[in-house]
């Protein structure tokens, strides 16, 4: 009887382990959404598996929502003594400026960042004095030409130490360079070329706990590194620069770009609004601004951005590990005052 009892006990333990594993890896579930469906309103999402996030460590930069820019006219340099960014291009290139006309990506937008040749900002203030070992960045970028005339041209740099002696990650048009687990600077080759004269969405996620870096362009993974290692530094990961930083300026004398809707967070937890009723990274997606966040309840500010209110739209919640609900929660714009108490079972 003893061997049989041992088999039964072992079977129970395996079943419990699988059950616990499924709970740990469970994807977020939206059970109901409360609030008025209109641009600028606040929605409350109820459910489970949302994990945790410190909304005070998020930069949600639409350009027009930065109060420090309110008195700036079109063409003004982006200030770094105040506002969301603490460093600019300085003496190494042209200042990033504010632009209020032309293609601003979405119908209700009133401003974007504009740069020529070499221009960028960096070091968001919300990430000062942190020790985060993960970082998620999403941003929209519209260049007037391809960066295909040679050189190593950076769209973003992720560092931890400001003197550059710690972690160094660079995403360029032809590769990604990063600190490898062997202690040396590594190179992962692969084209990251945003289309000219259209808005492209970049996404970058760095996870030093899993030794991974993933970069996507318009929903397609272009870099998937598995041998990254953060430098031995107590400083947290941050955006050292974002914009355009060519290695040889004279190769791109007429290069110009627009950039906006930059989202920076210490983890992947976020809410997105999509046109697809099932999760599809290639669908038209927009990141919403999180206001409060807990494992079973969160609030966000609703913005349509590139979506039309008349479209069928769906909500997705990502937890801190990047899991999301595979089926979108429908957002009903045509129902006045909805989805007040709407539930999906």
Short mmCIF file of C-alpha atoms in Angstrom, two decimals:
data_model
loop_
_atom_site.label_atom_id
_atom_site.label_comp_id
_atom_site.label_asym_id
_atom_site.label_seq_id
_atom_site.Cartn_x
_atom_site.Cartn_y
_atom_site.Cartn_z
CA UNK A 1 0.00 0.00 0.00
CA UNK A 2 2.86 2.35 0.69
CA UNK A 3 3.99 2.63 -2.97
CA UNK A 4 0.37 3.33 -3.98
CA UNK A 5 0.09 6.03 -1.33
CA UNK A 6 3.35 7.53 -2.54
CA UNK A 7 2.03 7.60 -6.12
CA UNK A 8 -1.20 9.28 -5.03
CA UNK A 9 0.71 11.82 -2.93
CA UNK A 10 3.06 12.54 -5.81
CA UNK A 11 0.09 12.99 -8.14
CA UNK A 12 -1.53 15.45 -5.75
CA UNK A 13 1.70 17.44 -5.45
CA UNK A 14 2.05 17.62 -9.24
CA UNK A 15 -1.56 18.77 -9.59
CA UNK A 16 -1.05 21.43 -6.92
CA UNK A 17 2.14 22.61 -8.60
CA UNK A 18 0.37 22.91 -11.95
CA UNK A 19 -2.54 24.75 -10.35
CA UNK A 20 -0.19 27.19 -8.61
CA UNK A 21 1.75 27.67 -11.84
CA UNK A 22 -1.44 28.50 -13.73
CA UNK A 23 -2.37 31.03 -11.08
CA UNK A 24 1.07 32.67 -11.18
CA UNK A 25 1.05 32.82 -14.98
CA UNK A 26 -2.62 33.72 -15.32
CA UNK A 27 -3.25 36.50 -17.80
CA UNK A 28 -5.12 39.64 -16.76
CA UNK A 29 -8.92 39.42 -16.96
CA UNK A 30 -11.23 42.43 -17.34
CA UNK A 31 -14.62 41.65 -15.80
CA UNK A 32 -16.24 45.09 -16.00
CA UNK A 33 -15.59 48.70 -17.01
CA UNK A 34 -17.21 51.74 -15.42
CA UNK A 35 -17.25 55.28 -16.72
CA UNK A 36 -18.45 57.47 -19.56
CA UNK A 37 -17.01 56.63 -22.96
CA UNK A 38 -15.79 59.95 -24.30
CA UNK A 39 -12.40 61.46 -25.04
CA UNK A 40 -10.74 62.66 -21.85
CA UNK A 41 -13.00 60.75 -19.47
CA UNK A 42 -11.80 58.38 -16.73
CA UNK A 43 -12.53 54.66 -17.00
CA UNK A 44 -12.32 52.18 -14.13
CA UNK A 45 -11.36 48.64 -15.11
CA UNK A 46 -12.25 45.85 -12.69
CA UNK A 47 -10.89 42.33 -12.94
CA UNK A 48 -7.98 40.20 -11.79
CA UNK A 49 -4.33 39.52 -12.53
CA UNK A 50 -3.42 43.16 -13.26
CA UNK A 51 -0.29 42.80 -11.04
CA UNK A 52 1.22 46.01 -9.66
CA UNK A 53 2.66 49.23 -11.00
CA UNK A 54 3.88 52.51 -9.52
CA UNK A 55 2.10 55.13 -11.63
CA UNK A 56 4.32 57.80 -10.06
CA UNK A 57 7.26 56.35 -12.00
CA UNK A 58 5.62 56.69 -15.42
CA UNK A 59 6.38 59.34 -18.02
CA UNK A 60 3.36 59.89 -20.28
CA UNK A 61 4.57 62.60 -22.65
CA UNK A 62 2.12 63.72 -25.32
CA UNK A 63 4.06 67.01 -25.61
CA UNK A 64 0.82 69.01 -25.35
CA UNK A 65 0.21 67.68 -21.81
CA UNK A 66 3.43 69.14 -20.40
CA UNK A 67 2.49 72.31 -18.53
CA UNK A 68 6.07 73.60 -18.74
CA UNK A 69 5.56 73.96 -22.50
CA UNK A 70 2.37 76.05 -22.24
CA UNK A 71 4.12 79.36 -22.86
CA UNK A 72 6.37 78.07 -25.65
CA UNK A 73 5.72 78.98 -29.26
CA UNK A 74 6.31 76.73 -32.24
CA UNK A 75 10.04 76.44 -32.87
CA UNK A 76 11.03 76.89 -29.23
CA UNK A 77 13.74 74.61 -27.90
CA UNK A 78 12.61 71.93 -25.47
CA UNK A 79 13.67 73.09 -21.99
CA UNK A 80 15.76 70.76 -19.83
CA UNK A 81 15.92 72.94 -16.72
CA UNK A 82 12.24 72.07 -16.24
CA UNK A 83 9.71 69.72 -17.77
CA UNK A 84 9.86 65.93 -18.21
CA UNK A 85 13.43 65.69 -19.58
CA UNK A 86 16.57 66.73 -17.73
CA UNK A 87 19.07 66.56 -20.61
CA UNK A 88 19.05 67.62 -24.25
CA UNK A 89 21.38 67.51 -27.23
CA UNK A 90 23.59 70.22 -25.71
CA UNK A 91 26.66 71.03 -27.84
CA UNK A 92 26.57 67.77 -29.78
CA UNK A 93 23.71 68.58 -32.12
CA UNK A 94 20.65 70.69 -32.79
CA UNK A 95 18.13 71.32 -30.01
CA UNK A 96 14.87 69.39 -30.13
CA UNK A 97 12.02 71.88 -30.60
CA UNK A 98 8.25 72.11 -30.24
CA UNK A 99 6.16 72.15 -33.42
CA UNK A 100 2.45 72.97 -33.49
CA UNK A 101 1.53 72.67 -37.18
CA UNK A 102 1.56 70.05 -39.89
CA UNK A 103 1.21 66.34 -39.22
CA UNK A 104 0.78 65.91 -35.46
CA UNK A 105 -0.22 62.22 -35.75
CA UNK A 106 -3.75 62.39 -34.31
CA UNK A 107 -6.74 64.68 -35.01
CA UNK A 108 -6.87 66.33 -31.58
CA UNK A 109 -3.11 66.72 -31.10
CA UNK A 110 -1.75 70.25 -30.77
CA UNK A 111 2.02 69.71 -30.62
CA UNK A 112 4.90 67.33 -31.33
CA UNK A 113 8.66 67.27 -30.95
CA UNK A 114 10.70 68.22 -34.03
CA UNK A 115 14.37 67.56 -34.71
CA UNK A 116 16.85 68.03 -37.54
CA UNK A 117 20.01 65.98 -38.28
CA UNK A 118 21.08 65.16 -34.67
CA UNK A 119 18.54 66.01 -31.99
CA UNK A 120 17.26 64.26 -28.89
CA UNK A 121 16.25 64.51 -25.25
CA UNK A 122 16.95 62.16 -22.37
CA UNK A 123 17.00 61.31 -18.66
CA UNK A 124 13.31 61.60 -17.67
CA UNK A 125 12.91 63.18 -14.27
CA UNK A 126 10.36 60.60 -13.05
CA UNK A 127 13.11 57.95 -13.13
CA UNK A 128 15.61 59.92 -11.06
CA UNK A 129 17.01 58.02 -8.05
CA UNK A 130 15.48 54.66 -8.96
CA UNK A 131 17.05 51.19 -8.93
CA UNK A 132 14.72 49.52 -11.46
CA UNK A 133 16.13 46.57 -13.39
CA UNK A 134 13.35 46.53 -16.03
CA UNK A 135 12.23 49.28 -18.39
CA UNK A 136 9.49 49.61 -21.03
CA UNK A 137 9.44 52.42 -23.61
CA UNK A 138 6.90 53.12 -26.37
CA UNK A 139 7.10 56.10 -28.72
CA UNK A 140 5.90 57.34 -32.12
CA UNK A 141 8.39 58.54 -34.70
CA UNK A 142 7.99 60.08 -38.17
CA UNK A 143 11.19 60.71 -40.23
CA UNK A 144 11.30 62.53 -43.57
CA UNK A 145 13.73 59.97 -45.03
CA UNK A 146 15.30 56.58 -44.39
CA UNK A 147 18.49 56.37 -42.34
CA UNK A 148 20.15 54.30 -45.06
CA UNK A 149 23.21 56.34 -45.96
CA UNK A 150 25.62 54.50 -43.67
CA UNK A 151 26.76 55.13 -40.14
CA UNK A 152 25.39 53.87 -36.83
CA UNK A 153 22.29 55.93 -36.16
CA UNK A 154 20.71 55.65 -32.73
CA UNK A 155 16.99 56.10 -32.08
CA UNK A 156 17.27 55.37 -28.36
CA UNK A 157 19.91 54.69 -25.73
CA UNK A 158 19.27 52.96 -22.40
CA UNK A 159 21.85 53.59 -19.66
CA UNK A 160 21.95 53.50 -15.89
CA UNK A 161 25.03 55.53 -14.93
CA UNK A 162 25.07 59.04 -16.38
CA UNK A 163 28.82 58.91 -16.98
CA UNK A 164 28.35 56.05 -19.46
CA UNK A 165 30.48 53.56 -17.51
CA UNK A 166 27.55 51.28 -16.63
CA UNK A 167 24.84 49.67 -18.73
CA UNK A 168 24.82 50.77 -22.37
CA UNK A 169 22.12 49.73 -24.84
CA UNK A 170 21.75 51.36 -28.27
CA UNK A 171 19.09 50.66 -30.89
CA UNK A 172 20.16 51.77 -34.37
CA UNK A 173 18.88 51.32 -37.91
CA UNK A 174 21.09 48.25 -38.41
CA UNK A 175 21.74 46.64 -35.03
CA UNK A 176 21.50 46.73 -31.27
CA UNK A 177 24.55 46.98 -29.04
CA UNK A 178 24.35 45.95 -25.38
CA UNK A 179 26.20 44.57 -22.37
CA UNK A 180 26.42 40.78 -22.67
CA UNK A 181 26.51 38.16 -19.94
CA UNK A 182 30.21 37.61 -20.69
CA UNK A 183 30.90 41.20 -19.64
CA UNK A 184 31.71 42.48 -23.14
CA UNK A 185 29.74 44.77 -25.43
CA UNK A 186 27.71 42.59 -27.80
CA UNK A 187 26.09 43.29 -31.17
CA UNK A 188 22.79 41.88 -32.42
CA UNK A 189 22.36 42.56 -36.14
CA UNK A 190 18.95 43.29 -37.62
CA UNK A 191 17.29 46.10 -39.56
CA UNK A 192 15.22 48.64 -37.64
CA UNK A 193 14.23 51.13 -40.32
CA UNK A 194 11.12 53.25 -39.65
CA UNK A 195 9.19 54.16 -42.79
CA UNK A 196 9.66 57.67 -44.11
CA UNK A 197 6.82 60.20 -43.98
CA UNK A 198 4.56 58.11 -41.75
CA UNK A 199 4.16 57.57 -38.04
CA UNK A 200 5.94 54.47 -36.74
CA UNK A 201 5.58 52.97 -33.28
CA UNK A 202 8.74 51.85 -31.52
CA UNK A 203 8.64 49.61 -28.44
CA UNK A 204 11.57 48.52 -26.30
CA UNK A 205 11.55 46.31 -23.21
CA UNK A 206 14.65 45.57 -21.12
CA UNK A 207 14.53 42.89 -18.41
CA UNK A 208 17.82 42.33 -16.59
CA UNK A 209 16.24 39.60 -14.44
CA UNK A 210 15.68 37.49 -17.56
CA UNK A 211 18.76 38.78 -19.43
CA UNK A 212 16.50 39.89 -22.27
CA UNK A 213 15.90 42.88 -24.53
CA UNK A 214 13.02 43.01 -27.02
CA UNK A 215 12.59 45.77 -29.58
CA UNK A 216 9.59 46.10 -31.90
CA UNK A 217 8.72 48.38 -34.79
CA UNK A 218 5.06 48.71 -35.78
CA UNK A 219 4.23 45.53 -33.85
CA UNK A 220 6.97 43.42 -35.42
CA UNK A 221 9.83 42.17 -33.24
CA UNK A 222 13.13 43.36 -34.75
CA UNK A 223 15.47 42.49 -31.86
CA UNK A 224 15.15 39.63 -29.36
CA UNK A 225 18.26 39.44 -27.20
CA UNK A 226 18.65 36.70 -24.56
CA UNK A 227 22.19 37.29 -23.25
CA UNK A 228 21.94 40.82 -21.82
CA UNK A 229 23.37 41.64 -18.43
CA UNK A 230 22.94 44.87 -16.53
CA UNK A 231 26.16 46.39 -15.29
CA UNK A 232 26.94 46.14 -11.58
CA UNK A 233 25.42 49.51 -10.75
CA UNK A 234 22.81 50.53 -8.17
CA UNK A 235 21.36 53.09 -10.58
CA UNK A 236 18.18 52.07 -12.38
CA UNK A 237 17.68 51.74 -16.12
CA UNK A 238 16.57 54.92 -17.87
CA UNK A 239 16.36 56.64 -21.26
CA UNK A 240 19.70 58.32 -21.87
CA UNK A 241 18.53 59.68 -25.23
CA UNK A 242 15.55 59.38 -27.54
CA UNK A 243 15.32 61.00 -30.97
CA UNK A 244 18.00 60.67 -33.66
CA UNK A 245 21.73 60.46 -33.03
CA UNK A 246 23.73 59.65 -36.19
CA UNK A 247 27.38 58.71 -35.85
CA UNK A 248 28.23 60.95 -38.82
CA UNK A 249 26.09 64.06 -39.15
CA UNK A 250 27.25 64.91 -42.65
CA UNK A 251 25.67 61.73 -44.02
CA UNK A 252 22.21 63.10 -43.11
CA UNK A 253 22.26 66.88 -43.71
CA UNK A 254 18.55 67.02 -44.61
CA UNK A 255 17.25 64.51 -42.05
CA UNK A 256 14.28 65.69 -39.97
CA UNK A 257 11.80 63.89 -37.75
CA UNK A 258 8.75 64.34 -35.58
CA UNK A 259 8.26 62.44 -32.34
CA UNK A 260 5.54 62.27 -29.71
CA UNK A 261 3.39 60.19 -27.37
CA UNK A 262 6.34 58.81 -25.41
CA UNK A 263 5.53 56.31 -22.67
CA UNK A 264 8.26 55.25 -20.23
CA UNK A 265 7.65 52.88 -17.31
CA UNK A 266 9.66 50.73 -14.94
CA UNK A 267 7.70 47.65 -16.08
CA UNK A 268 5.43 46.40 -18.88
CA UNK A 269 2.11 46.86 -17.06
CA UNK A 270 -0.09 49.11 -19.17
CA UNK A 271 -3.51 49.50 -20.82
CA UNK A 272 -3.89 49.62 -24.59
CA UNK A 273 -6.83 50.44 -26.85
CA UNK A 274 -6.88 48.37 -30.06
CA UNK A 275 -8.95 47.86 -33.19
CA UNK A 276 -8.60 44.05 -32.90
CA UNK A 277 -11.02 41.95 -30.86
CA UNK A 278 -8.24 39.42 -30.17
CA UNK A 279 -4.72 40.38 -29.22
CA UNK A 280 -2.73 41.26 -32.33
CA UNK A 281 0.53 43.24 -32.02
CA UNK A 282 0.20 44.40 -35.63
CA UNK A 283 -3.18 46.05 -35.00
CA UNK A 284 -3.57 49.79 -34.53
CA UNK A 285 -2.90 50.27 -30.82
CA UNK A 286 -2.68 53.18 -28.41
CA UNK A 287 -1.34 53.29 -24.84
CA UNK A 288 -3.71 54.92 -22.34
CA UNK A 289 -2.61 57.02 -19.38
CA UNK A 290 -2.82 55.04 -16.10
CA UNK A 291 -3.95 57.02 -13.07
CA UNK A 292 -4.27 54.37 -10.35
CA UNK A 293 -3.30 50.70 -10.46
CA UNK A 294 -3.87 47.63 -8.30
CA UNK A 295 -4.14 43.91 -8.99
CA UNK A 296 -7.96 43.95 -9.30
CA UNK A 297 -8.79 47.55 -10.17
CA UNK A 298 -7.23 50.35 -12.18
CA UNK A 299 -8.23 53.69 -13.65
CA UNK A 300 -7.10 55.21 -16.92
CA UNK A 301 -7.75 58.35 -18.89
CA UNK A 302 -9.48 57.54 -22.18
CA UNK A 303 -7.96 59.06 -25.30
CA UNK A 304 -8.81 57.91 -28.81
CA UNK A 305 -5.63 59.22 -30.45
CA UNK A 306 -5.61 57.70 -33.97
CA UNK A 307 -8.84 55.76 -33.38
CA UNK A 308 -12.25 57.01 -34.39
CA UNK A 309 -15.00 56.94 -31.72
CA UNK A 310 -17.27 55.16 -34.22
CA UNK A 311 -14.85 52.22 -34.58
CA UNK A 312 -15.18 48.93 -32.74
CA UNK A 313 -12.49 49.25 -30.08
CA UNK A 314 -11.16 46.86 -27.43
CA UNK A 315 -9.27 47.22 -24.15
CA UNK A 316 -6.22 45.17 -23.20
CA UNK A 317 -4.47 45.09 -19.83
CA UNK A 318 -0.83 44.00 -19.61
CA UNK A 319 0.62 42.81 -16.32
CA UNK A 320 4.19 43.46 -15.21
CA UNK A 321 5.36 40.27 -16.98
CA UNK A 322 3.86 41.31 -20.30
CA UNK A 323 0.87 38.93 -20.20
CA UNK A 324 -2.41 40.29 -21.55
CA UNK A 325 -6.01 39.21 -22.04
CA UNK A 326 -6.18 37.36 -25.36
CA UNK A 327 -9.73 38.60 -26.04
CA UNK A 328 -10.29 42.33 -25.95
CA UNK A 329 -12.92 43.94 -23.73
CA UNK A 330 -15.29 45.82 -26.09
CA UNK A 331 -15.62 49.56 -25.66
CA UNK A 332 -19.05 50.78 -26.75
CA UNK A 333 -18.95 54.42 -27.79
CA UNK A 334 -22.45 54.51 -29.27
CA UNK A 335 -24.10 53.76 -25.92
CA UNK A 336 -24.43 57.11 -24.08
CA UNK A 337 -22.89 56.89 -20.66
CA UNK A 338 -21.69 53.36 -21.30
CA UNK A 339 -19.94 51.16 -20.31
CA UNK A 340 -21.36 52.11 -16.90
CA UNK A 341 -21.39 48.74 -15.17
CA UNK A 342 -20.94 46.78 -18.40
CA UNK A 343 -19.72 43.25 -17.79
CA UNK A 344 -18.39 40.50 -19.97
CA UNK A 345 -18.81 36.99 -18.55
#
